[in-house]
XYZ file of C-alpha atoms in Angstrom:
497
model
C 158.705 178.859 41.933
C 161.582 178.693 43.617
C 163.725 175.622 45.127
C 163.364 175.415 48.975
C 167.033 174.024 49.212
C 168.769 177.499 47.773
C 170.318 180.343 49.490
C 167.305 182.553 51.280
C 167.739 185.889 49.948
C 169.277 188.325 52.807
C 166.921 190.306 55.327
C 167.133 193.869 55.087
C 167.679 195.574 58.516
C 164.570 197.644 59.412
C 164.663 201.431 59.222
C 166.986 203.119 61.285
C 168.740 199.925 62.048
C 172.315 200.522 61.042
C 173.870 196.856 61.251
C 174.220 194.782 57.576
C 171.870 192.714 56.157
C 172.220 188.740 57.470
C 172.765 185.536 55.680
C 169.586 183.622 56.683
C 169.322 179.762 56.827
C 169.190 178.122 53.430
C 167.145 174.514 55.102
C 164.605 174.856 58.170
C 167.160 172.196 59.748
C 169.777 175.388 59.868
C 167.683 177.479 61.539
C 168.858 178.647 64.712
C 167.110 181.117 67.741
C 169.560 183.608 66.473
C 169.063 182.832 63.111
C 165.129 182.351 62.743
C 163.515 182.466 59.352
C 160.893 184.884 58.793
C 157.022 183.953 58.685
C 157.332 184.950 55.466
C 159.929 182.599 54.248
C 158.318 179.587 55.783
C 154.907 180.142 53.781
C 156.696 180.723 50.749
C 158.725 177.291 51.675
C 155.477 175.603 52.018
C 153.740 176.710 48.977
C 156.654 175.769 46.930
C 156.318 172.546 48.863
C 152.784 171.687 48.010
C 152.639 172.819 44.751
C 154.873 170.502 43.806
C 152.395 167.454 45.026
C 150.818 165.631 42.262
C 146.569 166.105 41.804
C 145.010 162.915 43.199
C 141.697 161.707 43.924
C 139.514 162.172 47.107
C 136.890 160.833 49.172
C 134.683 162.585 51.631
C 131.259 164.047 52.562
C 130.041 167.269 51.318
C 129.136 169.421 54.202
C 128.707 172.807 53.382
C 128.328 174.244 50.003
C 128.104 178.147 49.030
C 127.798 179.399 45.515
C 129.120 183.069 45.135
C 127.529 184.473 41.850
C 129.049 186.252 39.251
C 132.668 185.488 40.995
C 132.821 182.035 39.213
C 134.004 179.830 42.183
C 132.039 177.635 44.745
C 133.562 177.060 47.936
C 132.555 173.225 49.330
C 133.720 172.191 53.138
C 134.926 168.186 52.653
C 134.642 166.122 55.510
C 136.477 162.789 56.242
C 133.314 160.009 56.389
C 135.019 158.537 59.637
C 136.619 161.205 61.419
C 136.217 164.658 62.346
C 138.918 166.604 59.667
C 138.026 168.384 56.840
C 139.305 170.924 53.582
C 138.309 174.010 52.207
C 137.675 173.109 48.443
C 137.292 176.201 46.369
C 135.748 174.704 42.657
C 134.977 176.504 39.212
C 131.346 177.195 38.277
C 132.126 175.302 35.197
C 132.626 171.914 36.906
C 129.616 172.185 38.924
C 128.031 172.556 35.531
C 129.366 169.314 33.979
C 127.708 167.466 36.831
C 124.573 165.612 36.461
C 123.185 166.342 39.823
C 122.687 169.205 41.912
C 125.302 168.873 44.863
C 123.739 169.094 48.667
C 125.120 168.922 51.673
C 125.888 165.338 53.477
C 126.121 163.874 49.620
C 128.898 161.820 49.284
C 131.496 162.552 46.228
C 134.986 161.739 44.979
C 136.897 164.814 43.612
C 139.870 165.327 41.837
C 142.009 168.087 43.307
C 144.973 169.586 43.035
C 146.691 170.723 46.989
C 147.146 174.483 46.824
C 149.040 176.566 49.390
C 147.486 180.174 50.577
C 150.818 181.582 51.759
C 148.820 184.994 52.854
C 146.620 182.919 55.110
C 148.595 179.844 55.588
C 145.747 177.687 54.732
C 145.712 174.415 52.836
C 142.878 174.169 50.076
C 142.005 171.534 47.566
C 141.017 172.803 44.187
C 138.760 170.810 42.307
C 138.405 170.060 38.763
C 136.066 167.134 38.585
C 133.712 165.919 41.013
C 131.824 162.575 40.860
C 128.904 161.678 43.271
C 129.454 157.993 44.706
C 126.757 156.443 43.263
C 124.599 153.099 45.404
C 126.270 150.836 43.087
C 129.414 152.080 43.716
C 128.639 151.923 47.800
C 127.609 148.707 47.692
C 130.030 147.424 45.843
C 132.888 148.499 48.122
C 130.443 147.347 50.368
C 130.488 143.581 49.276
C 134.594 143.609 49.060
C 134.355 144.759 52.560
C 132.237 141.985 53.670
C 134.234 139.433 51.941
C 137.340 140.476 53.647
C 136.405 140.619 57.310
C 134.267 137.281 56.421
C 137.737 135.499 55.244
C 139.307 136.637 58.549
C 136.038 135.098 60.352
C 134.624 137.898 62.110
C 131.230 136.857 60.999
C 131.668 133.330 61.893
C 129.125 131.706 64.183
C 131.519 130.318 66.563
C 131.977 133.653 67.610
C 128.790 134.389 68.130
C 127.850 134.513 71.816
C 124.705 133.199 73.502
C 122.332 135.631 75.227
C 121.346 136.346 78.720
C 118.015 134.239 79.412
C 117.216 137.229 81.820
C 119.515 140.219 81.812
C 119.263 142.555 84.807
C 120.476 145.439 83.408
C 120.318 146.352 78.884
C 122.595 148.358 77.200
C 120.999 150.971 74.408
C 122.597 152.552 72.187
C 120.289 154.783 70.072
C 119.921 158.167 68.535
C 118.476 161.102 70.572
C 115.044 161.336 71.250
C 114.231 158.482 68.099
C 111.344 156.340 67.812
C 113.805 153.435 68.096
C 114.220 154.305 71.661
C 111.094 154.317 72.549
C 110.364 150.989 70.831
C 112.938 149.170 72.395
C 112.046 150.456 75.836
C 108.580 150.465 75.963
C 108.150 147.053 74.578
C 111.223 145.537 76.886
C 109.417 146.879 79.814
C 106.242 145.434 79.036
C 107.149 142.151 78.714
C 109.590 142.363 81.736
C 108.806 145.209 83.795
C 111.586 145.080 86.452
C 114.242 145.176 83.581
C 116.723 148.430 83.536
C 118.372 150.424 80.727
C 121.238 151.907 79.898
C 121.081 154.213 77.689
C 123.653 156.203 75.528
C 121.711 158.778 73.126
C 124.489 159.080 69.940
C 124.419 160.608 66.669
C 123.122 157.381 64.379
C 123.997 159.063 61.335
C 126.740 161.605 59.333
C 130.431 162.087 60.129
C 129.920 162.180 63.809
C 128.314 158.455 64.007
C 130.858 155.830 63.743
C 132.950 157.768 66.447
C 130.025 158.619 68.447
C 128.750 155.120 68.487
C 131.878 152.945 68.977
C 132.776 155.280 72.301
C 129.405 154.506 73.533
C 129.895 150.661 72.701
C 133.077 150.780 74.600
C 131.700 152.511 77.538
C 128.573 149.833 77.932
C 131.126 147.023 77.102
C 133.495 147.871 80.137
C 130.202 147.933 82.700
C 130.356 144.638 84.334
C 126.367 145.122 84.948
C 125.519 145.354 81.405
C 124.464 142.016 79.949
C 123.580 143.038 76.673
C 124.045 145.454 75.009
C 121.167 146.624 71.709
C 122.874 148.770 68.908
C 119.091 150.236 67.683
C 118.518 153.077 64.585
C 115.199 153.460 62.608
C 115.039 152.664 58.761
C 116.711 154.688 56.462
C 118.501 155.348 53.186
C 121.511 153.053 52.132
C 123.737 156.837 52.685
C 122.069 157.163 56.036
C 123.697 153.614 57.229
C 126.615 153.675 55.996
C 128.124 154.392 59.373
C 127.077 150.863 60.237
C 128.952 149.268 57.998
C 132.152 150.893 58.396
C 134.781 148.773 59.128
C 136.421 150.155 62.081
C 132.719 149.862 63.863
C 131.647 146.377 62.720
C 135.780 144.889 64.454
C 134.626 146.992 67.379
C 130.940 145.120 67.541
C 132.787 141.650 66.854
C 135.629 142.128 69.761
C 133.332 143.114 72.426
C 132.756 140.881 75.569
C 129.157 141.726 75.909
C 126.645 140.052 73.625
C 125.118 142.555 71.092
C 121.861 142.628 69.168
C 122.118 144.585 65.934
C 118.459 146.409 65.260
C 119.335 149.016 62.271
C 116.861 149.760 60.331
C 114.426 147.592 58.713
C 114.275 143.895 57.627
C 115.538 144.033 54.249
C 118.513 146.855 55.621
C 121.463 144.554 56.186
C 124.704 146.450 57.573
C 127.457 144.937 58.364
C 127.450 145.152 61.822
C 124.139 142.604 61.634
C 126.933 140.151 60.401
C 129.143 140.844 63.240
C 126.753 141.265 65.929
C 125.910 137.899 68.468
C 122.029 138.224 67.119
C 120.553 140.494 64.208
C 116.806 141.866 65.568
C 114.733 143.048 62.255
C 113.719 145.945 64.147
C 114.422 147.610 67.552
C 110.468 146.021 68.797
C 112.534 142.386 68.063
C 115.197 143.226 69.875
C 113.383 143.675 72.824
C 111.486 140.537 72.318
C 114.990 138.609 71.622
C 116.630 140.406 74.862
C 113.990 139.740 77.158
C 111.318 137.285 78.270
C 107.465 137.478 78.255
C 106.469 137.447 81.630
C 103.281 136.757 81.048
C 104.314 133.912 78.448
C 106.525 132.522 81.423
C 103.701 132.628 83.694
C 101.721 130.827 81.267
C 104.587 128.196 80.647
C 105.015 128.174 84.327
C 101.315 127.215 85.379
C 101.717 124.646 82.301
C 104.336 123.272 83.531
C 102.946 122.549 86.831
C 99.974 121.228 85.219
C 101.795 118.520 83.521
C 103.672 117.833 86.703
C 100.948 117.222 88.497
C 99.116 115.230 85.867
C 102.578 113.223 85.885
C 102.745 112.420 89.306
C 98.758 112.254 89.639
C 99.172 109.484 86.982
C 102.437 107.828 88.206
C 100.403 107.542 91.362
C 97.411 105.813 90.288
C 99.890 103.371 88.556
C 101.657 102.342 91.253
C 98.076 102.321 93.757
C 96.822 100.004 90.761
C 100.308 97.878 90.760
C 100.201 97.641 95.152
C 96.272 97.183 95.144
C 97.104 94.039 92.059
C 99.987 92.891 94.348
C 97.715 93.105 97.775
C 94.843 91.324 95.606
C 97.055 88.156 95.358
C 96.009 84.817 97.456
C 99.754 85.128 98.815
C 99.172 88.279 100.366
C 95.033 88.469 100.556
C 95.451 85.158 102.819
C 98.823 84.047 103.786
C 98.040 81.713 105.615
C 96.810 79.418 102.580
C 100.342 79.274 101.299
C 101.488 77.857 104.897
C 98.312 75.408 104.523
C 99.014 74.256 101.460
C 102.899 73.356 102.603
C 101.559 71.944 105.866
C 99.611 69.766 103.983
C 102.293 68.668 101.725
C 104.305 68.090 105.377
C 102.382 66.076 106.981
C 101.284 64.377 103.249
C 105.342 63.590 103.308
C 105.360 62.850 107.158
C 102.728 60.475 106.624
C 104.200 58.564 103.896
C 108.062 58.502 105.823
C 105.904 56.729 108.325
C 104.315 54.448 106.161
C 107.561 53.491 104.370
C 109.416 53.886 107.875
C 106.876 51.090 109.425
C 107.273 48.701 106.575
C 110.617 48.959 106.713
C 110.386 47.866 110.355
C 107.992 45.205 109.484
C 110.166 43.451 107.171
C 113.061 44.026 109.247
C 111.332 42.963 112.445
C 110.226 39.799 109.982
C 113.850 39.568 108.665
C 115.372 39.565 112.370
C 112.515 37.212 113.541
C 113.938 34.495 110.504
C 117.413 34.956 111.327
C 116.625 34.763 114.862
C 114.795 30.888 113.664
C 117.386 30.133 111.777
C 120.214 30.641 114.738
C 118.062 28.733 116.993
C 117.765 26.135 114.477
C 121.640 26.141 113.720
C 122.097 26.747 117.736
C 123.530 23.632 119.717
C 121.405 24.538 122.272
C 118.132 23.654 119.988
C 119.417 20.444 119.407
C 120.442 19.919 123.856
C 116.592 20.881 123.851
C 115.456 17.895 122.005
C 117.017 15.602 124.521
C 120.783 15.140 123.587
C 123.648 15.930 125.697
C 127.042 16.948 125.414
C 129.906 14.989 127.350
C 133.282 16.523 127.776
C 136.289 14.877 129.753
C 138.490 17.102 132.694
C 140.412 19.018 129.718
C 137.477 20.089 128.324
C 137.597 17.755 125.067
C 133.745 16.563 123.961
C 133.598 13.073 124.102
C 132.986 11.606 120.587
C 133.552 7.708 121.699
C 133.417 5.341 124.562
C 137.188 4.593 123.906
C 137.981 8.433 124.390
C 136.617 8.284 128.220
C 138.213 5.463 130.270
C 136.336 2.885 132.874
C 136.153 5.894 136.392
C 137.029 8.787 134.354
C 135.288 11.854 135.328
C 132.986 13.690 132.827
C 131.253 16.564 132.622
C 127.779 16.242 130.853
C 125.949 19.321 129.296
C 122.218 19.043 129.068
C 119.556 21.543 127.749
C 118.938 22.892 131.501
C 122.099 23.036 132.635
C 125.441 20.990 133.407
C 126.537 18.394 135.913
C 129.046 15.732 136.569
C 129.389 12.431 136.226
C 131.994 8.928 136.215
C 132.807 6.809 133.816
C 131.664 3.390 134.526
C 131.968 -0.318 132.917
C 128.391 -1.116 132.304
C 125.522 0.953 130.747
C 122.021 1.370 133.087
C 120.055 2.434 130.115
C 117.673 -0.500 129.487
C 115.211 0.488 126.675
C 111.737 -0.500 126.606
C 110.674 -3.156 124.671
C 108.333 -2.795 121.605
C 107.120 -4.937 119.006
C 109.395 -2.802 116.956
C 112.426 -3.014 119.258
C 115.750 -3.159 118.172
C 117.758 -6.162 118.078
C 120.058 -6.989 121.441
C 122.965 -4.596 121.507
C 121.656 -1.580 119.535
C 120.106 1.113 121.371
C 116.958 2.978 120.279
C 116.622 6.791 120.223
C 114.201 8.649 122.370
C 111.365 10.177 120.121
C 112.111 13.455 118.157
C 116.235 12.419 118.492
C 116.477 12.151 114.800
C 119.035 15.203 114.374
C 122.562 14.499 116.225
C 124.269 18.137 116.517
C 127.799 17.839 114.438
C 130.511 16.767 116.720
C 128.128 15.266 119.907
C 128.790 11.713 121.242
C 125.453 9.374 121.390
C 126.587 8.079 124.230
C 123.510 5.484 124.845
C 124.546 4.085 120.761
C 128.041 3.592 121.485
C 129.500 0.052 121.184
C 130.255 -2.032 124.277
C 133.067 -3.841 123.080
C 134.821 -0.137 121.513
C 134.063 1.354 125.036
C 136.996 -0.390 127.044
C 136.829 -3.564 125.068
C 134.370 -5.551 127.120
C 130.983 -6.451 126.596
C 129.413 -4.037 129.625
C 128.125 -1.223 128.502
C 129.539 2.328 129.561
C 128.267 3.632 132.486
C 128.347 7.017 134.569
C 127.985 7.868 138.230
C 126.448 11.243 138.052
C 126.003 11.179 141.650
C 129.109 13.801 142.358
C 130.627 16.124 140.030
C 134.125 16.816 140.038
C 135.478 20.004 141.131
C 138.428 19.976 138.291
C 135.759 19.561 135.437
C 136.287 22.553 133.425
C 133.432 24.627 132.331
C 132.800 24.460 128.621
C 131.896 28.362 127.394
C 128.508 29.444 127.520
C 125.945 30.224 124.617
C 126.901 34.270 124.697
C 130.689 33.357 125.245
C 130.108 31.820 121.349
């Protein structure tokens, strides 16, 4: 095998060409457009290329498998489990013989292969020399390490997890063509909400064409602002046949998208990643419908029973307030008013009555009380004691007269009697002659009228005073009352005190 980095041998000039033979390019990077390499050369370069490449191990899905007997080769097709690229892989009979299972298209296997290089056809082969089935304990345990990686970077967590639509207008379906799952998901949906409408996208659910199939569906529904929700529905199946739901580039897909989804693959005990991913895992595609929309009938029914208890709640808050106004209303307060009134009217005039009572007695002993004081001044009054008889005799200046020395012998006087006042003169002898009586007094004391016991403080007896202290001779005083002087001040009256 040569090395790809030495000289190209020279091209010959075809026949009847008479120029020399020319140097070709020794590297494709020296190749020119007047110094191509030949097709030739290039295959050559790129078998030399590949056949120095190492054998290595590879994954994929058998697709088509044709035994050609008697030749002693087997020529498999090996598809990519995600995408759409595949190899020719020719294998000896003898290999096939050393497995322990009969190989069948859509099987999936892990061969070890050495890159060849057809330079006659330019084709690229694998050639096998061991082939090993992947196993269901293999699956799911690649499987599990999947799960635990995407569940460490929270793509399963339920805080992503978004709520559904109570009553979506429009579903999203994603299903396979013409599968039962369809028709579940439909037919039960629009029973229990018949004005509900679908979406559907029919995709291949299973093989090398699912994941891609189904994640360009999902990303069509997703970017439909009608779609509410979309339902990601296959029938049961093997662990093989859902495979494509677990694949990893799917199940990020399912947990980025803006629409809620509702994972219904397969049955209840199938459990694919993308149930862990998607907003709500259905068991089957009849619970998804049940999960994506209502019963109408059951809402009728909840409806009606609703109003039923909202009538019995306002029938019954009703009868507890009638009770509560017709208690209030049955009161004497309200049933008579006017009794309240009556009873305070009472209690008025009960209090009126008694402020009367206590009012009068108060007058009584105050009219009592004024009626002793009103004794007691006329008692104390010098006009009480003029009243029994005794006068009071002033002089010109107005001075009371308290002895017969005080008014000289033709002074004028002034004399103040119970009835009234009037003048008189002071004369030499005394008129008064008093009658005699078995009890008379001796000669030259006077006797008092009758009832002149009391002598008011400060009032001359002018029939007891002493003839021989009144001017010094033995005449007694006496007055000429006949004219009163003009000059004789008047003393001040009884109000005036």
């Amino acid at each position: 095998m040569n090395d790809p980095t030495a000289s190209a041998p020279p091209v010959s000039p075809a026949p009847g060409d008479g120029e020399r033979p020319r140097e070709l390019a020794a590297t494709a990077a020296a190749t020119t457009p007047e110094n191509p390499w030949p097709l030739r050369l290039l295959s050559v370069k790129v078998g030399e290329y590949v056949a120095r490449m190492s054998p290595l191990w590879v994954e994929g899905e058998l697709v088509q498998f044709n035994r050609r007997p008697g030749s002693g080769l087997a020529f498999m097709t090996l598809r990519d489990v995600d995408v759409d690229m595949s190899f020719s892989v020719p294998v000896r009979e003898h290999v096939l013989r050393a497995l322990a299972i009969d190989l069948v298209p859509g099987a999936r296997v892990v061969i070890h292969a050495k890159p060849t290089f057809w330079t006659k056809r330019g084709s690229l082969q694998l050639e096998a020399d061991e082939i090993r089935p992947v196993g269901l304990g293999e699956l799911l345990a690649r499987l599990e390490h999947l799960k635990r990686v995407l569940t460490a970077e929270g793509l399963f967590d339920a805080s992503r997890k978004q709520p559904l639509p109570f009553l979506p207008a429009v579903v999203g379906l994603i299903c396979g063509r013409e599968s039962a799952a369809e028709r579940d998901v439909v037919v039960n949906a629009q029973r229990r909400w018949p004005a509900v409408r679908f979406e559907i996208r029919e995709v291949a659910v299973q093989g090398t064409r699912a994941v891609r199939e189904v994640s360009a569906a999902l990303r069509e529904l997703d970017a439909m602002d009608q779609v509410e929700v979309i339902i990601v529905s296959r029938g049961g199946g093997s662990l093989e046949d859902l495979l494509p739901f677990s694949d990893e580039q799917l199940v990020r897909l399912v947990a980025g998208a803006r629409t809620p989804i509702v994972s219904a693959i397969g049955h209840e005990v199938d459990t694919p990643l993308i149930d862990l991913a998607a907003d709500v895992r259905a068991s089957t595609p009849t619970d998804a419908a049940k999960r994506v929309v209502p019963d109408i009938q059951a809402e009728l029914d909840q409806l009606e029973l609703g109003r039923s208890r909202l009538r019995t709640a306002i029938r019954g808050r009703l009868e507890r307030e009638q009770s509560a106004l017709d208690a209030i209303r049955s009161r004497p307060v309200l049933d008579q008013p006017a009794s309240i009134l009556a009873g305070r009217a009472d209690e008025i005039r009960s209090r009126i009555s008694l402020a009367r009572t206590i009012a009068r007695a108060r007058l009584d002993r105050a009219d009592d009380e004024v009626m002793h004081l009103a004794r007691q001044v006329r008692a104390l009054s010098p006009l009480a004691t003029l009243e029994r008889g005794y006068a009071v005799v002033q002089d010109t200046g107005g001075g009371v007269i308290r002895s017969p020395e005080h008014a000289p012998v033709g002074a004028a006087l002034s004399v103040r009697v119970a009835g009234g006042r009037f003048g008189a003169e002071r004369t030499a002898h005394d008129p008064y002659t008093p009658p005699a009586s078995p009890d008379a007094a001796p000669p030259g004391t006077a006797s008092r009228p009758a009832g002149t016991d009391d002598v008011a403080p400060g009032n001359a007896d002018l029939h007891d005073a002493d003839p021989e202290k009144a001017g010094g001779s033995d005449r007694p005083l006496e007055l000429d009352c006949s004219s009163e002087p003009d000059s004789m001040p008047q003393p001040p009256s009884q109000e005036d005190r």
